[in-house]
Amino acid sequence: MARRDYQFSVSSRCELLPYLLRIPLGLSRKQAKDLLRFRAVTVKRLTTVRHDTQLEPGDVVTIAAGKQIPTASIERHGLKIIYLDDDIVVVDKRAGLLSMGSEGEKERTAHRILNDYLKALKKSSLQQAFIVHRLDRETSGLIMFARSRAIQAALQQNWKTVTKKYLAVVEGVPSKSLGTLRDNLAETKSFRMHRVERGGALAITHYRVLRRCQDKSLVEFTLETGRKNQIRAQIAGLGHPIVGDRKYGATSDPARRLALHSCALSFCHPVSRISMEFRSAMPSRLMELIAPRRQD
């Protein structure tokens, strides 16, 4: 397993906890204590460390952000676990798989699959993941879960600082190659989001057209807010519904699925504060929709 390690050289005698608060990672006192509790901090000359361990000049302090899990060994029921440590899990889900279900949900969901894996991994029925955000059933790609309620709360509280990017194949070609969609969205009785002049919730989405292919375009979206069906409703309101999205007015469905994929998550680790970025390639089934057509 590959580890992401950061090393710091001690220049003067001090205790370990105050030293962790001074190094250039911006750790809070709680975050530093969590690193010690999860044994993510080591000192080269010592076998064990505590918050009051005395450091000497020349000591090397190593901080491990987490443990990278081989992806080939953890893929089941349409869910691939691509990163796992003591605080967070990042998964890549297939289209058609629910992010989570209700209390009485009998159907297999990404949340349930992940919980089953964590319980087996730790051999404990108490292990579970906590929802940080969701993807629509029809959307594929990256989702992040927390390993505790405290981490869940920290991530959700700072969710605006997380960069969330999506790729979609839309019908037609937007008149502007890049822009920002700013709308108030409200939900109808049929659970469809639509733009309203007054009321609703503000939705802000930045977009840029990456490729044009006759009657379709590949578009990258970056979310500034996180409303239900935000991308789907806003791009449809622009006159270019996502391919396969009949709920929002699409007239074509060549891939027999919604052509929307969560492709990137970038954020600071909630404990180590180390910058992390995860990417997921657009499924080939969707990329084929905007591939140049061969001339016979």
Coordinates of C-alpha atoms in Angstrom, one line a residue:
M1 CA 0.0 0.0 0.0
A2 CA 1.4 3.4 -0.9
R3 CA 1.4 6.1 1.7
R4 CA 1.5 9.8 1.4
D5 CA 4.1 10.9 3.9
Y6 CA 5.2 14.4 5.0
Q7 CA 8.5 14.7 6.9
F8 CA 9.6 17.6 9.2
S9 CA 13.0 18.1 10.9
V10 CA 13.0 19.4 14.5
S11 CA 15.3 22.3 15.2
S12 CA 14.8 22.8 18.9
R13 CA 13.6 20.8 22.0
C14 CA 9.8 20.8 22.4
E15 CA 6.8 18.6 23.0
L16 CA 5.2 16.8 20.1
L17 CA 1.7 18.3 20.2
P18 CA 2.8 21.9 20.2
Y19 CA 5.2 21.1 17.4
L20 CA 2.4 19.6 15.3
L21 CA 0.5 22.9 15.7
R22 CA 3.5 24.9 14.4
I23 CA 4.3 22.9 11.2
P24 CA 3.0 24.4 7.9
L25 CA 0.0 22.2 7.6
G26 CA -2.5 24.5 9.4
L27 CA -3.6 21.8 11.9
S28 CA -6.0 22.6 14.6
R29 CA -5.5 21.1 18.1
K30 CA -8.2 18.5 17.4
Q31 CA -6.8 17.6 14.1
A32 CA -3.3 17.1 15.6
K33 CA -4.8 15.0 18.4
D34 CA -6.7 12.9 15.8
L35 CA -3.4 12.3 13.9
L36 CA -1.8 11.0 17.1
R37 CA -4.9 8.9 18.0
F38 CA -4.9 7.2 14.6
R39 CA -1.1 6.6 14.8
A40 CA -0.4 8.7 11.8
V41 CA 2.5 10.5 13.5
T42 CA 5.9 8.8 14.0
V43 CA 9.3 10.0 15.2
K44 CA 12.3 8.3 13.6
R45 CA 14.2 7.3 16.8
L46 CA 11.1 6.3 18.9
T47 CA 8.9 3.2 18.7
T48 CA 5.8 5.0 20.1
V49 CA 4.8 8.6 20.6
R50 CA 2.3 10.6 22.7
H51 CA 1.1 14.2 22.7
D52 CA 3.7 15.0 25.4
T53 CA 6.6 13.1 23.8
Q54 CA 9.8 15.2 24.0
L55 CA 11.4 16.0 20.7
E56 CA 15.1 16.7 20.3
P57 CA 17.0 18.8 17.7
G58 CA 17.5 16.6 14.6
D59 CA 14.4 14.4 15.2
V60 CA 12.4 13.6 12.1
V61 CA 8.6 13.7 12.5
T62 CA 6.7 11.9 9.8
I63 CA 2.9 12.4 9.1
A64 CA 1.0 9.9 7.0
A65 CA -2.2 11.3 5.5
G66 CA -3.7 7.9 4.9
K67 CA -3.5 4.5 3.2
Q68 CA -4.1 4.1 -0.5
I69 CA -6.0 0.9 -1.3
P70 CA -5.3 -1.1 -4.4
T71 CA -8.4 -0.5 -6.6
A72 CA -8.3 -3.9 -8.3
S73 CA -9.0 -5.7 -5.0
I74 CA -12.0 -3.7 -3.9
E75 CA -14.6 -3.5 -6.6
R76 CA -18.0 -5.0 -6.0
H77 CA -21.6 -4.6 -7.1
G78 CA -20.8 -1.6 -9.3
L79 CA -18.8 0.2 -6.6
K80 CA -15.1 0.8 -6.7
I81 CA -13.3 2.0 -3.6
I82 CA -10.4 4.1 -4.8
Y83 CA -9.2 5.7 -1.5
L84 CA -9.7 4.7 2.1
D85 CA -8.1 5.9 5.4
D86 CA -9.2 6.3 9.0
D87 CA -11.3 9.4 8.2
I88 CA -12.7 9.3 4.6
V89 CA -13.6 7.0 1.8
V90 CA -13.7 8.0 -1.9
V91 CA -15.7 5.6 -4.2
D92 CA -16.5 5.5 -7.9
K93 CA -20.1 4.2 -8.5
R94 CA -21.7 3.0 -11.7
A95 CA -24.8 4.6 -13.2
G96 CA -28.0 2.9 -11.9
L97 CA -26.7 2.4 -8.4
L98 CA -28.5 4.5 -5.6
S99 CA -26.1 6.5 -3.4
M100 CA -28.2 5.6 -0.4
G101 CA -31.7 4.4 0.5
S102 CA -34.3 4.9 3.1
E103 CA -34.4 3.0 6.4
G104 CA -36.6 0.3 4.9
E105 CA -34.7 0.2 1.5
K106 CA -34.3 -3.3 0.4
E107 CA -32.3 -2.4 -2.8
R108 CA -28.5 -2.5 -2.7
T109 CA -27.0 1.0 -2.5
A110 CA -23.5 2.4 -2.6
H111 CA -23.9 3.2 1.1
R112 CA -24.9 -0.3 2.0
I113 CA -22.1 -1.9 -0.1
L114 CA -19.5 0.3 1.5
N115 CA -20.8 -0.4 5.0
D116 CA -20.7 -4.2 4.4
Y117 CA -17.1 -3.9 3.2
L118 CA -16.0 -1.8 6.2
K119 CA -17.6 -4.2 8.6
A120 CA -15.8 -7.2 7.0
L121 CA -12.6 -5.2 6.8
K122 CA -12.5 -4.4 10.5
K123 CA -14.5 -7.5 11.6
S124 CA -16.8 -5.2 13.5
S125 CA -20.6 -4.7 13.1
L126 CA -20.1 -1.2 14.4
Q127 CA -18.2 0.0 11.4
Q128 CA -20.1 2.3 9.0
A129 CA -19.7 5.2 6.6
F130 CA -21.6 8.5 6.8
I131 CA -23.1 10.3 3.8
V132 CA -21.4 13.6 2.9
H133 CA -23.1 14.2 -0.5
R134 CA -25.0 12.2 -3.1
L135 CA -25.2 11.5 -6.8
D136 CA -28.4 10.8 -8.6
R137 CA -29.0 7.1 -9.3
E138 CA -28.5 7.8 -13.1
T139 CA -25.2 9.6 -12.5
S140 CA -21.9 7.8 -12.4
G141 CA -18.6 8.8 -10.7
L142 CA -17.0 10.0 -7.5
I143 CA -18.6 10.2 -4.1
M144 CA -17.0 10.9 -0.7
F145 CA -18.0 9.3 2.6
A146 CA -16.9 10.0 6.1
R147 CA -15.8 7.4 8.7
S148 CA -17.3 9.2 11.7
R149 CA -20.1 11.7 12.4
A150 CA -17.4 14.2 13.5
I151 CA -15.7 14.0 10.1
Q152 CA -19.0 14.1 8.3
A153 CA -19.9 17.3 10.1
A154 CA -16.5 18.8 9.4
L155 CA -16.7 18.0 5.6
Q156 CA -20.3 19.2 5.3
Q157 CA -19.5 22.4 7.1
N158 CA -16.7 23.1 4.7
W159 CA -18.3 21.7 1.6
K160 CA -18.1 24.9 -0.3
T161 CA -14.3 24.6 -0.3
V162 CA -14.5 21.2 -2.1
T163 CA -14.1 21.5 -5.9
K164 CA -16.6 19.2 -7.6
K165 CA -16.4 18.7 -11.4
Y166 CA -18.7 16.8 -13.8
L167 CA -18.6 15.9 -17.4
A168 CA -21.7 15.6 -19.5
V169 CA -22.7 15.1 -23.1
V170 CA -25.5 17.5 -24.0
E171 CA -27.8 17.9 -26.9
G172 CA -26.8 20.6 -29.4
V173 CA -23.9 23.2 -29.0
P174 CA -24.1 26.0 -26.4
S175 CA -23.7 29.4 -28.1
K176 CA -21.0 30.4 -25.6
S177 CA -18.0 28.1 -25.1
L178 CA -17.9 29.0 -21.4
G179 CA -20.1 30.7 -18.9
T180 CA -21.8 30.7 -15.5
L181 CA -25.4 29.6 -14.9
R182 CA -27.1 31.4 -12.1
D183 CA -30.8 30.4 -11.4
N184 CA -33.3 30.0 -8.5
L185 CA -34.5 26.4 -8.6
A186 CA -37.7 25.1 -7.1
E187 CA -39.1 21.6 -7.1
T188 CA -42.5 20.7 -8.6
K189 CA -44.9 18.1 -7.2
S190 CA -43.5 15.7 -9.7
F191 CA -40.0 16.1 -8.2
R192 CA -38.7 18.0 -11.1
M193 CA -36.5 21.0 -10.5
H194 CA -37.2 24.2 -12.6
R195 CA -36.1 27.8 -12.7
V196 CA -38.3 30.4 -10.9
E197 CA -38.2 34.2 -10.8
R198 CA -38.8 34.4 -7.1
G199 CA -38.2 32.0 -4.2
G200 CA -36.5 28.7 -4.7
A201 CA -32.8 28.1 -3.9
L202 CA -29.9 29.8 -5.7
A203 CA -27.9 27.4 -7.9
I204 CA -24.6 28.5 -9.5
T205 CA -22.8 26.3 -12.0
H206 CA -19.8 27.2 -14.1
Y207 CA -19.4 25.4 -17.5
R208 CA -17.0 25.2 -20.4
V209 CA -17.5 23.3 -23.7
L210 CA -14.6 20.8 -24.3
R211 CA -15.6 19.3 -27.6
R212 CA -18.3 19.7 -30.3
C213 CA -19.5 16.8 -32.4
Q214 CA -22.3 17.7 -34.9
D215 CA -25.4 17.7 -32.7
K216 CA -23.8 17.0 -29.3
S217 CA -21.2 18.6 -27.1
L218 CA -18.9 17.5 -24.3
V219 CA -19.2 20.0 -21.4
E220 CA -17.3 20.3 -18.1
F221 CA -19.3 21.6 -15.1
T222 CA -17.9 23.0 -11.8
L223 CA -20.4 23.3 -9.0
E224 CA -20.4 26.4 -6.8
T225 CA -23.7 25.2 -5.0
G226 CA -25.1 21.8 -4.6
R227 CA -28.8 21.7 -5.4
K228 CA -30.9 18.7 -6.3
N229 CA -30.6 18.0 -10.1
Q230 CA -28.7 21.3 -10.4
I231 CA -26.7 20.6 -13.6
R232 CA -29.5 18.8 -15.2
A233 CA -32.1 21.5 -14.6
Q234 CA -29.8 24.4 -15.5
I235 CA -28.3 23.1 -18.7
A236 CA -31.8 22.1 -19.9
G237 CA -33.0 25.6 -19.1
L238 CA -30.2 26.8 -21.4
G239 CA -31.8 24.7 -24.2
H240 CA -29.2 21.8 -24.1
P241 CA -30.5 19.0 -21.9
I242 CA -28.1 16.2 -21.1
V243 CA -28.3 13.3 -23.5
G244 CA -30.5 10.5 -22.1
D245 CA -32.2 12.9 -19.6
R246 CA -35.8 12.6 -20.7
K247 CA -37.0 14.0 -17.3
Y248 CA -35.5 17.4 -18.4
G249 CA -36.5 17.3 -22.1
A250 CA -33.8 15.2 -23.9
T251 CA -35.0 13.7 -27.1
S252 CA -32.1 11.3 -27.6
D253 CA -30.7 8.4 -25.5
P254 CA -28.1 6.5 -27.6
A255 CA -26.1 5.3 -24.6
R256 CA -29.3 4.2 -22.8
R257 CA -28.3 6.1 -19.7
L258 CA -27.9 9.7 -18.4
A259 CA -24.7 11.1 -20.0
L260 CA -23.5 12.7 -16.7
H261 CA -20.4 11.7 -14.8
S262 CA -18.8 13.0 -11.5
C263 CA -15.2 13.2 -12.7
A264 CA -13.2 15.1 -10.0
L265 CA -13.1 15.9 -6.3
S266 CA -10.4 18.2 -4.8
F267 CA -10.2 19.1 -1.1
C268 CA -8.1 19.4 2.0
H269 CA -8.0 16.2 4.1
P270 CA -10.2 17.0 7.2
V271 CA -7.5 15.7 9.6
S272 CA -4.1 16.1 8.0
R273 CA -5.1 19.2 5.9
I274 CA -3.1 17.8 3.0
S275 CA -4.5 18.7 -0.4
M276 CA -6.0 15.7 -2.2
E277 CA -7.4 15.3 -5.7
F278 CA -9.3 12.3 -7.2
R279 CA -10.3 11.9 -10.8
S280 CA -12.5 9.4 -12.6
A281 CA -12.4 9.0 -16.4
M282 CA -15.6 9.5 -18.4
P283 CA -17.0 6.0 -19.2
S284 CA -16.1 4.9 -22.7
R285 CA -19.8 4.3 -23.4
L286 CA -20.3 8.1 -23.0
M287 CA -17.1 9.2 -24.7
E288 CA -18.3 7.3 -27.8
L289 CA -21.2 9.7 -28.1
I290 CA -18.9 12.6 -29.1
A291 CA -16.3 10.6 -31.0
P292 CA -15.7 11.8 -34.6
R293 CA -17.8 9.8 -37.0
R294 CA -15.8 7.8 -39.6
Q295 CA -16.4 8.7 -43.2
D296 CA -17.1 5.7 -45.5

